[in-house]
Every structure is written in structure tokens, then in C-alpha cells.
mmCIF file of N, CA, C and O in Angstrom:
data_model
loop_
_atom_site.group_PDB
_atom_site.id
_atom_site.type_symbol
_atom_site.label_atom_id
_atom_site.label_comp_id
_atom_site.label_asym_id
_atom_site.label_seq_id
_atom_site.Cartn_x
_atom_site.Cartn_y
_atom_site.Cartn_z
ATOM 1 N N MET K 842 7.161 143.566 34.227
ATOM 2 C CA MET K 842 8.191 144.041 33.314
ATOM 3 C C MET K 842 9.441 143.192 33.505
ATOM 4 O O MET K 842 9.920 143.022 34.623
ATOM 5 N N ALA K 843 9.969 142.691 32.436
ATOM 6 C CA ALA K 843 11.166 141.851 32.499
ATOM 7 C C ALA K 843 12.416 142.728 32.543
ATOM 8 O O ALA K 843 12.482 143.751 31.877
ATOM 9 N N ILE K 844 13.379 142.310 33.370
ATOM 10 C CA ILE K 844 14.663 142.999 33.403
ATOM 11 C C ILE K 844 15.759 141.962 33.236
ATOM 12 O O ILE K 844 15.573 140.786 33.530
ATOM 13 N N SER K 845 16.899 142.430 32.760
ATOM 14 C CA SER K 845 17.995 141.500 32.507
ATOM 15 C C SER K 845 18.592 141.003 33.817
ATOM 16 O O SER K 845 18.443 141.624 34.872
ATOM 17 N N LYS K 846 19.270 139.885 33.712
ATOM 18 C CA LYS K 846 19.933 139.296 34.891
ATOM 19 C C LYS K 846 20.971 140.274 35.457
ATOM 20 O O LYS K 846 21.078 140.437 36.669
ATOM 21 N N LYS K 847 21.694 140.950 34.561
ATOM 22 C CA LYS K 847 22.733 141.882 34.991
ATOM 23 C C LYS K 847 22.121 143.050 35.780
ATOM 24 O O LYS K 847 22.631 143.433 36.833
ATOM 25 N N VAL K 848 21.005 143.598 35.296
ATOM 26 C CA VAL K 848 20.359 144.705 35.987
ATOM 27 C C VAL K 848 19.839 144.236 37.337
ATOM 28 O O VAL K 848 19.974 144.931 38.351
ATOM 29 N N ARG K 849 19.272 143.037 37.377
ATOM 30 C CA ARG K 849 18.768 142.493 38.642
ATOM 31 C C ARG K 849 19.920 142.355 39.647
ATOM 32 O O ARG K 849 19.779 142.713 40.817
ATOM 33 N N GLU K 850 21.071 141.865 39.197
ATOM 34 C CA GLU K 850 22.229 141.723 40.082
ATOM 35 C C GLU K 850 22.697 143.082 40.591
ATOM 36 O O GLU K 850 23.023 143.241 41.764
ATOM 37 N N GLN K 851 22.701 144.079 39.696
ATOM 38 C CA GLN K 851 23.130 145.416 40.104
ATOM 39 C C GLN K 851 22.168 145.999 41.126
ATOM 40 O O GLN K 851 22.586 146.673 42.065
ATOM 41 N N MET K 852 20.875 145.731 40.957
ATOM 42 C CA MET K 852 19.894 146.215 41.926
ATOM 43 C C MET K 852 20.115 145.551 43.281
ATOM 44 O O MET K 852 20.037 146.208 44.319
ATOM 45 N N ASN K 853 20.406 144.263 43.271
ATOM 46 C CA ASN K 853 20.679 143.563 44.529
ATOM 47 C C ASN K 853 21.938 144.091 45.184
ATOM 48 O O ASN K 853 22.007 144.246 46.395
ATOM 49 N N ASP K 854 22.967 144.360 44.377
ATOM 50 C CA ASP K 854 24.211 144.892 44.915
ATOM 51 C C ASP K 854 23.987 146.261 45.543
ATOM 52 O O ASP K 854 24.529 146.561 46.591
ATOM 53 N N SER K 855 23.183 147.106 44.895
ATOM 54 C CA SER K 855 22.973 148.443 45.450
ATOM 55 C C SER K 855 22.216 148.366 46.766
ATOM 56 O O SER K 855 22.447 149.160 47.664
ATOM 57 N N SER K 856 21.296 147.416 46.898
ATOM 58 C CA SER K 856 20.586 147.304 48.164
ATOM 59 C C SER K 856 21.543 146.831 49.265
ATOM 60 O O SER K 856 21.390 147.197 50.421
ATOM 61 N N TRP K 857 22.552 146.053 48.919
ATOM 62 C CA TRP K 857 23.568 145.620 49.884
ATOM 63 C C TRP K 857 24.345 146.832 50.377
ATOM 64 O O TRP K 857 24.604 146.989 51.571
ATOM 65 N N ILE K 858 24.682 147.727 49.467
ATOM 66 C CA ILE K 858 25.399 148.948 49.843
ATOM 67 C C ILE K 858 24.521 149.806 50.751
ATOM 68 O O ILE K 858 24.973 150.340 51.755
ATOM 69 N N ARG K 859 23.245 149.925 50.398
ATOM 70 C CA ARG K 859 22.316 150.696 51.227
ATOM 71 C C ARG K 859 22.246 150.111 52.628
ATOM 72 O O ARG K 859 22.240 150.838 53.620
ATOM 73 N N ARG K 860 22.213 148.783 52.723
ATOM 74 C CA ARG K 860 22.166 148.134 54.039
ATOM 75 C C ARG K 860 23.413 148.452 54.860
ATOM 76 O O ARG K 860 23.343 148.604 56.074
ATOM 77 N N MET K 861 24.567 148.545 54.199
ATOM 78 C CA MET K 861 25.801 148.903 54.916
ATOM 79 C C MET K 861 25.677 150.292 55.533
ATOM 80 O O MET K 861 26.072 150.513 56.681
ATOM 81 N N PHE K 862 25.145 151.250 54.753
ATOM 82 C CA PHE K 862 24.981 152.598 55.284
ATOM 83 C C PHE K 862 24.018 152.599 56.456
ATOM 84 O O PHE K 862 24.254 153.259 57.469
ATOM 85 N N GLU K 863 22.914 151.869 56.320
ATOM 86 C CA GLU K 863 21.937 151.798 57.402
ATOM 87 C C GLU K 863 22.539 151.160 58.648
ATOM 88 O O GLU K 863 22.275 151.597 59.772
ATOM 89 N N GLU K 864 23.372 150.144 58.465
ATOM 90 C CA GLU K 864 24.040 149.495 59.593
ATOM 91 C C GLU K 864 24.987 150.479 60.286
ATOM 92 O O GLU K 864 25.086 150.513 61.511
ATOM 93 N N GLY K 865 25.668 151.301 59.504
ATOM 94 C CA GLY K 865 26.555 152.312 60.081
ATOM 95 C C GLY K 865 25.800 153.297 60.945
ATOM 96 O O GLY K 865 26.251 153.670 62.037
ATOM 97 N N ILE K 866 24.622 153.715 60.477
ATOM 98 C CA ILE K 866 23.788 154.632 61.259
ATOM 99 C C ILE K 866 23.380 153.979 62.579
ATOM 100 O O ILE K 866 23.454 154.580 63.649
ATOM 101 N N LYS K 867 22.975 152.705 62.478
ATOM 102 C CA LYS K 867 22.556 151.974 63.684
ATOM 103 C C LYS K 867 23.724 151.840 64.672
ATOM 104 O O LYS K 867 23.567 152.062 65.870
ATOM 105 N N LEU K 868 24.898 151.495 64.167
ATOM 106 C CA LEU K 868 26.068 151.331 65.034
ATOM 107 C C LEU K 868 26.454 152.648 65.704
ATOM 108 O O LEU K 868 26.859 152.665 66.863
ATOM 109 N N ARG K 869 26.337 153.773 64.971
ATOM 110 C CA ARG K 869 26.649 155.071 65.577
ATOM 111 C C ARG K 869 25.673 155.390 66.705
ATOM 112 O O ARG K 869 26.057 155.979 67.710
ATOM 113 N N MET K 870 24.401 155.001 66.530
ATOM 114 C CA MET K 870 23.412 155.240 67.587
ATOM 115 C C MET K 870 23.703 154.372 68.809
ATOM 116 O O MET K 870 23.535 154.809 69.945
ATOM 117 N N ILE K 871 24.172 153.152 68.590
ATOM 118 C CA ILE K 871 24.450 152.234 69.701
ATOM 119 C C ILE K 871 25.742 152.603 70.424
ATOM 120 O O ILE K 871 25.792 152.685 71.646
ATOM 121 N N HIS K 872 26.817 152.812 69.646
ATOM 122 C CA HIS K 872 28.153 152.974 70.229
ATOM 123 C C HIS K 872 28.639 154.422 70.285
ATOM 124 O O HIS K 872 29.703 154.684 70.842
ATOM 125 N N GLY K 873 27.905 155.335 69.674
ATOM 126 C CA GLY K 873 28.325 156.736 69.613
ATOM 127 C C GLY K 873 29.134 156.996 68.358
ATOM 128 O O GLY K 873 29.950 156.161 67.963
ATOM 129 N N PRO K 874 28.927 158.144 67.725
ATOM 130 C CA PRO K 874 29.608 158.437 66.461
ATOM 131 C C PRO K 874 31.130 158.461 66.573
ATOM 132 O O PRO K 874 31.838 158.153 65.621
ATOM 133 N N GLU K 875 31.636 158.793 67.763
ATOM 134 C CA GLU K 875 33.097 158.839 67.939
ATOM 135 C C GLU K 875 33.731 157.449 67.956
ATOM 136 O O GLU K 875 34.953 157.312 67.862
ATOM 137 N N ASN K 876 32.914 156.393 68.060
ATOM 138 C CA ASN K 876 33.425 155.022 68.132
ATOM 139 C C ASN K 876 33.178 154.202 66.870
ATOM 140 O O ASN K 876 33.480 153.014 66.849
ATOM 141 N N VAL K 877 32.614 154.822 65.850
ATOM 142 C CA VAL K 877 32.336 154.104 64.601
ATOM 143 C C VAL K 877 33.049 154.840 63.475
ATOM 144 O O VAL K 877 32.850 156.038 63.283
ATOM 145 N N PHE K 878 33.883 154.130 62.752
ATOM 146 C CA PHE K 878 34.668 154.720 61.670
ATOM 147 C C PHE K 878 34.169 154.177 60.343
ATOM 148 O O PHE K 878 34.285 152.986 60.071
ATOM 149 N N ASP K 879 33.600 155.036 59.519
ATOM 150 C CA ASP K 879 33.089 154.649 58.209
ATOM 151 C C ASP K 879 34.181 154.858 57.176
ATOM 152 O O ASP K 879 34.420 155.966 56.728
ATOM 153 N N LEU K 880 34.851 153.793 56.834
ATOM 154 C CA LEU K 880 35.917 153.857 55.832
ATOM 155 C C LEU K 880 35.460 153.248 54.509
ATOM 156 O O LEU K 880 36.258 152.976 53.624
ATOM 157 N N SER K 881 34.156 153.052 54.357
ATOM 158 C CA SER K 881 33.622 152.421 53.158
ATOM 159 C C SER K 881 33.429 153.437 52.044
ATOM 160 O O SER K 881 33.186 154.622 52.280
ATOM 161 N N LEU K 882 33.533 152.954 50.835
ATOM 162 C CA LEU K 882 33.191 153.734 49.646
ATOM 163 C C LEU K 882 33.800 155.130 49.610
ATOM 164 O O LEU K 882 33.143 156.100 49.256
ATOM 165 N N GLY K 883 35.042 155.230 50.007
ATOM 166 C CA GLY K 883 35.728 156.508 49.931
ATOM 167 C C GLY K 883 35.234 157.542 50.917
ATOM 168 O O GLY K 883 35.252 158.733 50.634
ATOM 169 N N ASN K 884 34.765 157.119 52.073
ATOM 170 C CA ASN K 884 34.281 158.047 53.089
ATOM 171 C C ASN K 884 35.181 158.056 54.319
ATOM 172 O O ASN K 884 34.718 157.802 55.417
ATOM 173 N N PRO K 885 36.455 158.358 54.162
ATOM 174 C CA PRO K 885 37.301 158.327 55.351
ATOM 175 C C PRO K 885 36.914 159.434 56.324
ATOM 176 O O PRO K 885 36.589 160.543 55.925
ATOM 177 N N LEU K 886 36.924 159.103 57.594
ATOM 178 C CA LEU K 886 36.609 160.086 58.626
ATOM 179 C C LEU K 886 37.872 160.713 59.206
ATOM 180 O O LEU K 886 37.794 161.641 59.991
ATOM 181 N N LEU K 887 39.006 160.154 58.834
ATOM 182 C CA LEU K 887 40.269 160.636 59.378
ATOM 183 C C LEU K 887 40.953 161.533 58.357
ATOM 184 O O LEU K 887 40.831 161.335 57.156
ATOM 185 N N GLU K 888 41.671 162.519 58.833
ATOM 186 C CA GLU K 888 42.430 163.377 57.936
ATOM 187 C C GLU K 888 43.661 162.617 57.439
ATOM 188 O O GLU K 888 44.232 161.811 58.178
ATOM 189 N N PRO K 889 44.058 162.861 56.185
ATOM 190 C CA PRO K 889 45.258 162.170 55.686
ATOM 191 C C PRO K 889 46.488 162.647 56.453
ATOM 192 O O PRO K 889 46.539 163.799 56.903
ATOM 193 N N PRO K 890 47.479 161.772 56.583
ATOM 194 C CA PRO K 890 48.692 162.170 57.311
ATOM 195 C C PRO K 890 49.461 163.254 56.560
ATOM 196 O O PRO K 890 49.324 163.422 55.347
ATOM 197 N N ALA K 891 50.274 163.987 57.282
ATOM 198 C CA ALA K 891 51.066 165.080 56.706
ATOM 199 C C ALA K 891 51.930 164.599 55.548
ATOM 200 O O ALA K 891 52.086 165.314 54.553
ATOM 201 N N GLU K 892 52.466 163.391 55.646
ATOM 202 C CA GLU K 892 53.318 162.851 54.573
ATOM 203 C C GLU K 892 52.542 162.739 53.265
ATOM 204 O O GLU K 892 53.079 163.011 52.194
ATOM 205 N N PHE K 893 51.279 162.349 53.352
ATOM 206 C CA PHE K 893 50.453 162.247 52.148
ATOM 207 C C PHE K 893 50.248 163.629 51.530
ATOM 208 O O PHE K 893 50.381 163.820 50.324
ATOM 209 N N LYS K 894 49.922 164.605 52.382
ATOM 210 C CA LYS K 894 49.678 165.963 51.892
ATOM 211 C C LYS K 894 50.924 166.538 51.225
ATOM 212 O O LYS K 894 50.840 167.185 50.178
ATOM 213 N N GLU K 895 52.085 166.298 51.821
ATOM 214 C CA GLU K 895 53.342 166.793 51.240
ATOM 215 C C GLU K 895 53.618 166.116 49.895
ATOM 216 O O GLU K 895 54.019 166.774 48.941
ATOM 217 N N ALA K 896 53.397 164.812 49.810
ATOM 218 C CA ALA K 896 53.609 164.102 48.548
ATOM 219 C C ALA K 896 52.650 164.611 47.481
ATOM 220 O O ALA K 896 53.032 164.804 46.324
ATOM 221 N N LEU K 897 51.408 164.864 47.857
ATOM 222 C CA LEU K 897 50.416 165.379 46.919
ATOM 223 C C LEU K 897 50.830 166.754 46.389
ATOM 224 O O LEU K 897 50.757 167.023 45.185
ATOM 225 N N LYS K 898 51.308 167.618 47.283
ATOM 226 C CA LYS K 898 51.781 168.943 46.862
ATOM 227 C C LYS K 898 52.960 168.816 45.912
ATOM 228 O O LYS K 898 53.034 169.516 44.903
ATOM 229 N N ARG K 899 53.906 167.927 46.260
ATOM 230 C CA ARG K 899 55.100 167.754 45.424
ATOM 231 C C ARG K 899 54.708 167.286 44.022
ATOM 232 O O ARG K 899 55.185 167.815 43.017
ATOM 233 N N ILE K 900 53.797 166.330 43.949
ATOM 234 C CA ILE K 900 53.364 165.814 42.654
ATOM 235 C C ILE K 900 52.596 166.881 41.875
ATOM 236 O O ILE K 900 52.808 167.067 40.674
ATOM 237 N N ALA K 901 51.698 167.609 42.556
ATOM 238 C CA ALA K 901 50.907 168.646 41.889
ATOM 239 C C ALA K 901 51.799 169.769 41.363
ATOM 240 O O ALA K 901 51.497 170.374 40.328
ATOM 241 N N ASN K 902 52.891 170.057 42.045
ATOM 242 C CA ASN K 902 53.789 171.131 41.634
ATOM 243 C C ASN K 902 54.826 170.692 40.608
ATOM 244 O O ASN K 902 55.604 171.519 40.139
ATOM 245 N N ASP K 903 54.848 169.423 40.252
ATOM 246 C CA ASP K 903 55.795 168.920 39.252
ATOM 247 C C ASP K 903 55.409 169.476 37.882
ATOM 248 O O ASP K 903 54.310 169.223 37.392
ATOM 249 N N GLU K 904 56.295 170.272 37.288
ATOM 250 C CA GLU K 904 56.006 170.893 35.999
ATOM 251 C C GLU K 904 56.716 170.211 34.853
ATOM 252 O O GLU K 904 56.868 170.788 33.774
ATOM 253 N N SER K 905 57.156 168.973 35.043
ATOM 254 C CA SER K 905 57.802 168.229 33.961
ATOM 255 C C SER K 905 56.826 168.109 32.797
ATOM 256 O O SER K 905 55.634 167.849 33.010
ATOM 257 N N PRO K 906 57.293 168.285 31.565
ATOM 258 C CA PRO K 906 56.386 168.199 30.412
ATOM 259 C C PRO K 906 55.652 166.849 30.361
ATOM 260 O O PRO K 906 56.266 165.793 30.469
ATOM 261 N N GLY K 907 54.358 166.927 30.251
ATOM 262 C CA GLY K 907 53.549 165.723 30.081
ATOM 263 C C GLY K 907 53.252 164.938 31.337
ATOM 264 O O GLY K 907 52.523 163.947 31.284
ATOM 265 N N VAL K 908 53.757 165.357 32.487
ATOM 266 C CA VAL K 908 53.601 164.552 33.700
ATOM 267 C C VAL K 908 52.141 164.452 34.151
ATOM 268 O O VAL K 908 51.749 163.471 34.768
ATOM 269 N N HIS K 909 51.334 165.444 33.821
ATOM 270 C CA HIS K 909 49.940 165.436 34.278
ATOM 271 C C HIS K 909 48.953 165.143 33.147
ATOM 272 O O HIS K 909 47.766 165.396 33.286
ATOM 273 N N ARG K 910 49.435 164.599 32.059
ATOM 274 C CA ARG K 910 48.546 164.229 30.956
ATOM 275 C C ARG K 910 47.801 162.951 31.279
ATOM 276 O O ARG K 910 48.244 162.125 32.065
ATOM 277 N N TYR K 911 46.669 162.805 30.626
ATOM 278 C CA TYR K 911 45.908 161.572 30.725
ATOM 279 C C TYR K 911 46.691 160.475 30.030
ATOM 280 O O TYR K 911 47.164 160.643 28.912
ATOM 281 N N ASN K 912 46.837 159.345 30.694
ATOM 282 C CA ASN K 912 47.513 158.203 30.102
ATOM 283 C C ASN K 912 46.477 157.124 29.829
ATOM 284 O O ASN K 912 45.901 156.571 30.760
ATOM 285 N N PRO K 913 46.221 156.825 28.560
ATOM 286 C CA PRO K 913 45.226 155.791 28.270
ATOM 287 C C PRO K 913 45.684 154.423 28.752
ATOM 288 O O PRO K 913 46.877 154.155 28.870
ATOM 289 N N THR K 914 44.725 153.601 29.022
ATOM 290 C CA THR K 914 45.013 152.229 29.433
ATOM 291 C C THR K 914 45.597 151.498 28.238
ATOM 292 O O THR K 914 45.062 151.594 27.137
ATOM 293 N N PRO K 915 46.681 150.761 28.433
ATOM 294 C CA PRO K 915 47.226 150.009 27.300
ATOM 295 C C PRO K 915 46.205 148.980 26.806
ATOM 296 O O PRO K 915 45.429 148.456 27.599
ATOM 297 N N PRO K 916 46.204 148.726 25.503
ATOM 298 C CA PRO K 916 45.236 147.751 24.988
ATOM 299 C C PRO K 916 45.481 146.358 25.552
ATOM 300 O O PRO K 916 46.613 145.973 25.825
ATOM 301 N N LYS K 917 44.396 145.640 25.740
ATOM 302 C CA LYS K 917 44.502 144.262 26.207
ATOM 303 C C LYS K 917 44.862 143.378 25.013
ATOM 304 O O LYS K 917 44.366 143.593 23.921
ATOM 305 N N PRO K 918 45.704 142.387 25.239
ATOM 306 C CA PRO K 918 46.008 141.482 24.124
ATOM 307 C C PRO K 918 44.749 140.730 23.701
ATOM 308 O O PRO K 918 43.901 140.395 24.530
ATOM 309 N N GLN K 919 44.628 140.509 22.398
ATOM 310 C CA GLN K 919 43.446 139.799 21.912
ATOM 311 C C GLN K 919 43.418 138.365 22.406
ATOM 312 O O GLN K 919 42.368 137.807 22.654
ATOM 313 N N HIS K 920 44.582 137.768 22.533
ATOM 314 C CA HIS K 920 44.680 136.380 22.989
ATOM 315 C C HIS K 920 45.662 136.337 24.147
ATOM 316 O O HIS K 920 46.848 136.135 23.951
ATOM 317 N N PRO K 921 45.170 136.554 25.355
ATOM 318 C CA PRO K 921 46.097 136.564 26.496
ATOM 319 C C PRO K 921 46.793 135.217 26.661
ATOM 320 O O PRO K 921 46.226 134.172 26.354
ATOM 321 N N THR K 922 48.001 135.303 27.135
ATOM 322 C CA THR K 922 48.774 134.087 27.361
ATOM 323 C C THR K 922 48.207 133.355 28.563
ATOM 324 O O THR K 922 48.074 133.951 29.630
ATOM 325 N N PRO K 923 47.829 132.086 28.410
ATOM 326 C CA PRO K 923 47.291 131.350 29.556
ATOM 327 C C PRO K 923 48.347 131.175 30.641
ATOM 328 O O PRO K 923 49.538 131.149 30.370
ATOM 329 N N HIS K 924 47.896 131.069 31.848
ATOM 330 C CA HIS K 924 48.790 130.854 32.976
ATOM 331 C C HIS K 924 49.370 129.444 32.866
ATOM 332 O O HIS K 924 48.652 128.499 32.570
ATOM 333 N N PRO K 925 50.677 129.272 33.134
ATOM 334 C CA PRO K 925 51.292 127.943 32.986
ATOM 335 C C PRO K 925 50.612 126.852 33.803
ATOM 336 O O PRO K 925 50.608 125.700 33.405
ATOM 337 N N GLN K 926 50.035 127.201 34.943
ATOM 338 C CA GLN K 926 49.382 126.173 35.764
ATOM 339 C C GLN K 926 48.146 125.602 35.087
ATOM 340 O O GLN K 926 47.666 124.541 35.446
ATOM 341 N N ASN K 927 47.620 126.328 34.107
ATOM 342 C CA ASN K 927 46.405 125.869 33.438
ATOM 343 C C ASN K 927 46.720 124.921 32.282
ATOM 344 O O ASN K 927 45.814 124.438 31.617
ATOM 345 N N HIS K 928 47.967 124.692 32.030
ATOM 346 C CA HIS K 928 48.366 123.815 30.927
ATOM 347 C C HIS K 928 48.587 122.391 31.436
ATOM 348 O O HIS K 928 49.110 122.181 32.507
ATOM 349 N N THR K 929 48.197 121.462 30.635
ATOM 350 C CA THR K 929 48.591 120.076 30.917
ATOM 351 C C THR K 929 49.566 119.704 29.827
ATOM 352 O O THR K 929 49.371 120.038 28.658
ATOM 353 N N HIS K 930 50.619 119.073 30.210
ATOM 354 C CA HIS K 930 51.665 118.710 29.251
ATOM 355 C C HIS K 930 51.513 117.236 28.893
ATOM 356 O O HIS K 930 51.446 116.368 29.762
ATOM 357 N N HIS K 931 51.413 117.007 27.622
ATOM 358 C CA HIS K 931 51.289 115.639 27.138
ATOM 359 C C HIS K 931 52.567 115.245 26.434
ATOM 360 O O HIS K 931 53.123 116.007 25.660
ATOM 361 N N THR K 932 53.025 114.072 26.724
ATOM 362 C CA THR K 932 54.185 113.556 26.029
ATOM 363 C C THR K 932 53.681 112.818 24.790
ATOM 364 O O THR K 932 52.828 111.946 24.889
ATOM 365 N N PRO K 933 54.178 113.230 23.605
ATOM 366 C CA PRO K 933 53.699 112.542 22.404
ATOM 367 C C PRO K 933 54.090 111.068 22.429
ATOM 368 O O PRO K 933 55.127 110.705 22.984
ATOM 369 N N PRO K 934 53.253 110.206 21.852
ATOM 370 C CA PRO K 934 53.606 108.776 21.824
ATOM 371 C C PRO K 934 54.843 108.557 20.976
ATOM 372 O O PRO K 934 55.078 109.247 20.024
ATOM 373 N N HIS K 935 55.626 107.526 21.320
ATOM 374 C CA HIS K 935 56.855 107.217 20.577
ATOM 375 C C HIS K 935 56.560 106.323 19.418
ATOM 376 O O HIS K 935 55.870 105.409 19.390
#
């Protein structure tokens, strides 16, 4: 069965992620779970600091009109401005 190049790449990427998890398990067995910190893929093992929790509460309790509405991503320009370093400047002939 034929699969697209993009799907094949995604399958390879997912196996890389799986290998990371397996490596974490192996490291915990070797060094002990208290010595291995899995901070990958949103899996923090540490509790957030008090300052973060206070900021989160303050933001969640903000009742300003519209503050918690979904904000759509601004549209991308159809023709983005090229970076100046990508330009070569030619002097017209005299």
C-alpha cells in the first residue's frame, strides 16, 4: 500500500517520540525515578511556583469585558515582505 511522503514522515516522527518515552523509562530504572525529570511534551513533574498560580488566579478572575474571548489569529499577508538581507541591490547602468 502506498502512503504519502508526509504521512511517512509523520510516522517516523511519532516513532521518535515513542523512543523518547522508552528512554525515559529505561533511565528511571537505571537512575531511580527521583533522579529523572520528564519535562517533554507537557509532562512537567514539578509543581508550578506560587507566583504562577497567583498570576493564573488573577487572570482568571479578571472580569473586564471581552478579556476571555477567543482571539482569532490575524490573517497572514498574501505577499509577505521579504527580509532585507535576501535582497541584492543592483545599480542601474548609467
